[in-house]
mmCIF file of C-alpha atoms in Angstrom:
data_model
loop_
_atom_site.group_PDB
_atom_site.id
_atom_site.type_symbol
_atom_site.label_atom_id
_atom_site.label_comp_id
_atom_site.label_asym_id
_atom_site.label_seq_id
_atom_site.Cartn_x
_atom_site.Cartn_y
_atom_site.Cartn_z
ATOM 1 C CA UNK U 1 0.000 0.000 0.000
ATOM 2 C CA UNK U 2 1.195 3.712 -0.952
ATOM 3 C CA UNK U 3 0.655 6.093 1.914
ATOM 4 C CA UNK U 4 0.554 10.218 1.560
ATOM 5 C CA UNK U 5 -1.500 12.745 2.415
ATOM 6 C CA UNK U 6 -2.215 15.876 0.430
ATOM 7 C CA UNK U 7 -3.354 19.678 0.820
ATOM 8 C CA UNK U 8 -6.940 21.191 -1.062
ATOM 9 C CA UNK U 9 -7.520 24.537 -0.205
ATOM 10 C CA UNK U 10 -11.128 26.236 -0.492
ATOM 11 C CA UNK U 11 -9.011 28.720 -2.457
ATOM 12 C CA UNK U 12 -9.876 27.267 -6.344
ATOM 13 C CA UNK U 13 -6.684 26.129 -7.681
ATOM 14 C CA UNK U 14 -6.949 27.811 -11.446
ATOM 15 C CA UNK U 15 -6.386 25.343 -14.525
ATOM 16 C CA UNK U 16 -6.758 25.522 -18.019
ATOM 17 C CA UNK U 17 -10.287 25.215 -19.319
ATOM 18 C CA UNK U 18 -12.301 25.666 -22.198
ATOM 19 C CA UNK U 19 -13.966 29.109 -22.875
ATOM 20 C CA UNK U 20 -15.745 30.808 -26.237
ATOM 21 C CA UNK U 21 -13.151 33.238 -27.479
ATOM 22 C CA UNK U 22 -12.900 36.529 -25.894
ATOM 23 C CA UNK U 23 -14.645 35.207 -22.834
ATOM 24 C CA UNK U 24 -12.806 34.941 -19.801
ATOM 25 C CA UNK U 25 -13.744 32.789 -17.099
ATOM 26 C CA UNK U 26 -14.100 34.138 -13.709
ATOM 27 C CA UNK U 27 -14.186 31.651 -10.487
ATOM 28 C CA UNK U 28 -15.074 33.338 -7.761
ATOM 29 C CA UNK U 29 -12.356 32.912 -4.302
ATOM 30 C CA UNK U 30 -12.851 33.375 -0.552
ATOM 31 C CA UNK U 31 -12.191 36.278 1.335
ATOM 32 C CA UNK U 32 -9.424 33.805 3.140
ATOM 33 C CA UNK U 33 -8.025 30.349 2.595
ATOM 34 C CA UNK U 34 -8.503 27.486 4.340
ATOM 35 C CA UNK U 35 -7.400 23.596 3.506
ATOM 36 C CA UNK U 36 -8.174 20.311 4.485
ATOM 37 C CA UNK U 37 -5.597 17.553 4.622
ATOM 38 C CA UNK U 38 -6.193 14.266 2.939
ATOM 39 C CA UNK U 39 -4.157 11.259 3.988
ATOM 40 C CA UNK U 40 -4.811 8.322 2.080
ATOM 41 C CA UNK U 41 -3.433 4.410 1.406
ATOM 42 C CA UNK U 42 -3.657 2.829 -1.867
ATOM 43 C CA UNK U 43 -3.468 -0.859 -2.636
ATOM 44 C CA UNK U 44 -1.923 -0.946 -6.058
ATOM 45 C CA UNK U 45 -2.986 -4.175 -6.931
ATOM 46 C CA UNK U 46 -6.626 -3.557 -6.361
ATOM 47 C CA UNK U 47 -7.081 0.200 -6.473
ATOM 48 C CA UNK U 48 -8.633 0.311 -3.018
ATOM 49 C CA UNK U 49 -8.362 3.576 -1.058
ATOM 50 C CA UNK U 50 -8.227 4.462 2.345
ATOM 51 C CA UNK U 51 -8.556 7.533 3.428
ATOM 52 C CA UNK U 52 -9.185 10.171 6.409
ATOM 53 C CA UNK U 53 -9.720 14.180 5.708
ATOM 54 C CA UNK U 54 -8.373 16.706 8.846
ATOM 55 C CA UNK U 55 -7.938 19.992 8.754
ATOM 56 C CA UNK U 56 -4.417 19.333 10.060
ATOM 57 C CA UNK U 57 -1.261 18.181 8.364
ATOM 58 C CA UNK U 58 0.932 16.669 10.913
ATOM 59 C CA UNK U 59 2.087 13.366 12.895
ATOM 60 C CA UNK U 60 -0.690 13.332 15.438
ATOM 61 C CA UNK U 61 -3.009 12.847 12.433
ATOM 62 C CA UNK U 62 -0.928 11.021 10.304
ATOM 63 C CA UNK U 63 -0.530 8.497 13.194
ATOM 64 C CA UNK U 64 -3.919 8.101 13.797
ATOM 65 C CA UNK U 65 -4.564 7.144 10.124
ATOM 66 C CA UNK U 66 -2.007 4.920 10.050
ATOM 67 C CA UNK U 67 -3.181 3.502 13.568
ATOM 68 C CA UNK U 68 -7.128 2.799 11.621
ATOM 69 C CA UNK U 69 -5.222 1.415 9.120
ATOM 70 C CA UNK U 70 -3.241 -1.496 10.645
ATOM 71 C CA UNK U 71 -6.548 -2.065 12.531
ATOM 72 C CA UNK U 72 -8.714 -2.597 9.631
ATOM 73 C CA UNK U 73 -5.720 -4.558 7.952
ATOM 74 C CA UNK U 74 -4.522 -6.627 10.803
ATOM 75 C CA UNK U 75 -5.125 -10.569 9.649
ATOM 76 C CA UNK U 76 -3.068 -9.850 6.696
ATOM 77 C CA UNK U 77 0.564 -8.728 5.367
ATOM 78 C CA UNK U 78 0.904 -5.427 4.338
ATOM 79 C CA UNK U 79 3.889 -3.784 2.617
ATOM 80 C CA UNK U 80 3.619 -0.111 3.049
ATOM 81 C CA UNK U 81 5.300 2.400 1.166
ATOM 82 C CA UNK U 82 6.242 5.772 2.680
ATOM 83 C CA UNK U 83 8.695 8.806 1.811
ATOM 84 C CA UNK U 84 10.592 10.500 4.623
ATOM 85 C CA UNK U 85 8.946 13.306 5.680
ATOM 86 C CA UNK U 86 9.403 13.881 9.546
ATOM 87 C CA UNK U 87 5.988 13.487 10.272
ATOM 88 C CA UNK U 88 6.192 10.228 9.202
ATOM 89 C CA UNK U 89 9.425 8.834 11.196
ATOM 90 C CA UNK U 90 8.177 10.473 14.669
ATOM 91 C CA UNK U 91 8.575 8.187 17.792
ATOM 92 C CA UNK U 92 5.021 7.400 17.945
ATOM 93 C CA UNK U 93 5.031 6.575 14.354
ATOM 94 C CA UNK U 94 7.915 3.963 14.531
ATOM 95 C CA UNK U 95 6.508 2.738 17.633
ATOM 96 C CA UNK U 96 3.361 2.193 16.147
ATOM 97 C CA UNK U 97 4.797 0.064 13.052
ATOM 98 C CA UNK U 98 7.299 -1.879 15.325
ATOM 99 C CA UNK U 99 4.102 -2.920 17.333
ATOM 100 C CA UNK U 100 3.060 -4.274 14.319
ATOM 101 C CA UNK U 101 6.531 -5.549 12.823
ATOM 102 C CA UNK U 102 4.534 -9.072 12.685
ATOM 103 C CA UNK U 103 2.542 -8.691 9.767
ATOM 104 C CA UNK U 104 4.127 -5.142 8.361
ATOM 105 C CA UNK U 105 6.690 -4.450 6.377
ATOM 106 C CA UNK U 106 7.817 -0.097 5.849
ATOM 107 C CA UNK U 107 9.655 0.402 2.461
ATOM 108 C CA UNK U 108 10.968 4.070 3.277
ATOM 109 C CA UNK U 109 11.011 6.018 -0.071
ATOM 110 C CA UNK U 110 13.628 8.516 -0.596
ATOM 111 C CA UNK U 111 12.970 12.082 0.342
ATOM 112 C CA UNK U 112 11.467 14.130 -2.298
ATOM 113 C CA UNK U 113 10.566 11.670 -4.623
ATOM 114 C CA UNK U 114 6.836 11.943 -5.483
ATOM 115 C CA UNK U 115 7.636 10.165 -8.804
ATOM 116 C CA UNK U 116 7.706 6.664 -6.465
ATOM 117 C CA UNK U 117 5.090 7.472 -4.923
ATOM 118 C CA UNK U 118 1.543 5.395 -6.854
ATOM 119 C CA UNK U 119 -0.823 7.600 -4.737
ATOM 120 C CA UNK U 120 0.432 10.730 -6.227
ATOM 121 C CA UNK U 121 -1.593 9.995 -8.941
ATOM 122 C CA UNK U 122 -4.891 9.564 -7.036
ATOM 123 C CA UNK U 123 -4.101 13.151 -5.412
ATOM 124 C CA UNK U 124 -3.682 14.273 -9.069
ATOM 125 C CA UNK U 125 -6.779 13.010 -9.870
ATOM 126 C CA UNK U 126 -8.619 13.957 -7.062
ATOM 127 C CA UNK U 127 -7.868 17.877 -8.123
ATOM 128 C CA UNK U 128 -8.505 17.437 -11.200
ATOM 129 C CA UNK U 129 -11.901 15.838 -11.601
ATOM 130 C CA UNK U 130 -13.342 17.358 -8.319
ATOM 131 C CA UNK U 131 -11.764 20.370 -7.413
ATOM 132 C CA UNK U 132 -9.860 22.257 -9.651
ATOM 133 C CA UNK U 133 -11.602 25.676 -10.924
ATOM 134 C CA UNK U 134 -14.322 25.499 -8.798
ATOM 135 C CA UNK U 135 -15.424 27.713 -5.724
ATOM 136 C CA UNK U 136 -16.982 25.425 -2.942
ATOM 137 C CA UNK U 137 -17.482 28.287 -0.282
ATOM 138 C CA UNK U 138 -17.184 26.773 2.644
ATOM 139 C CA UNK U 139 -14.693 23.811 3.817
ATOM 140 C CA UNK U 140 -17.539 21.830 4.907
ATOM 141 C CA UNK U 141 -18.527 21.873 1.007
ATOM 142 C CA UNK U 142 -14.949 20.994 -0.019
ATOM 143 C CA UNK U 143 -15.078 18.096 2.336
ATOM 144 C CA UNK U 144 -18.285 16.919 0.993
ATOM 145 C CA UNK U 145 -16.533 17.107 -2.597
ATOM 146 C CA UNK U 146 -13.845 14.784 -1.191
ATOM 147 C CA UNK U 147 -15.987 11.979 -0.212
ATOM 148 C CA UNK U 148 -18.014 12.083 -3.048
ATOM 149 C CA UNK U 149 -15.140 11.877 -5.524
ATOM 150 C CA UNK U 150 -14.126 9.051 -3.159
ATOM 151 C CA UNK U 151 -17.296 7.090 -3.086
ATOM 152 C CA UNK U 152 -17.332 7.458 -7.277
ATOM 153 C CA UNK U 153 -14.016 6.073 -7.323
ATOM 154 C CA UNK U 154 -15.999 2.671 -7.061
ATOM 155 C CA UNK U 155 -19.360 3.076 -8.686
#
């Protein structure tokens, strides 16, 4: 499984799109930003997803998903991939996987290498297809946005 999390702001991220000529497009954007963290776990074999949306980036949160995780994936072997980022080698962190050395197995990715990481391409798709160029509003909005692209992933 590929493990990352990744940033969406309620601030529209602005993309190419299509337009009539001479029209420009105008997406409207908050008085102030605000983002949402997703952290997510991708089985590359079967293209399942896990994931868990915070409004906080950081180890307390990342531990947590990673805690749900093992839970859910206990009675089997799991090979998870993860880069380096701090957040991710904190003592809880390696605590947590050594508690679970039995049936896991960490393959630490170098740092700053999103190119071997298989869930970057989920995040990319995520902005793309659900978020990119439009104005949600309010984070709660956003959020909803997340799940459903989530819950279409498998319709």
């Amino acid at each position: 499984m590929y493990l990352d999390e990744c940033e969406v702001h309620l601030h529209p991220t602005l993309t190419k799109v299509w337009t009539l000529c001479g029209v420009r497009p105008i997406i409207p954007a908050p008085g102030s930003n605000k983002r949402l963290c997703v952290y997510g776990a991708m089985d590359y074999r079967t293209g399942q997803t896990h994931y868990m949306v915070h409004p906080k980036k950081n180890a307390r949160q990342f531990h947590e998903f990673l805690r749900n995780l093992l839970e859910t994936g206990s009675e089997r072997r799991l090979v998870l991939v993860i880069d380096n980022a701090s957040y991710h080698r904190t003592r809880a962190i390696l605590d947590l996987l050594e508690d679970h050395a039995d049936h896991v197995f960490v393959l630490w990715l170098p740092r700053y290498s999103p190119e071997l990481n298989l869930i970057e391409g989920l995040w990319g798709y995520l902005k793309r297809s659900a978020l990119d160029d439009y104005f949600f509003g309010t984070v709660e909005s956003l959020e909803r946005a997340i799940h459903q692209t989530f819950e279409n992933l498998y319709q």
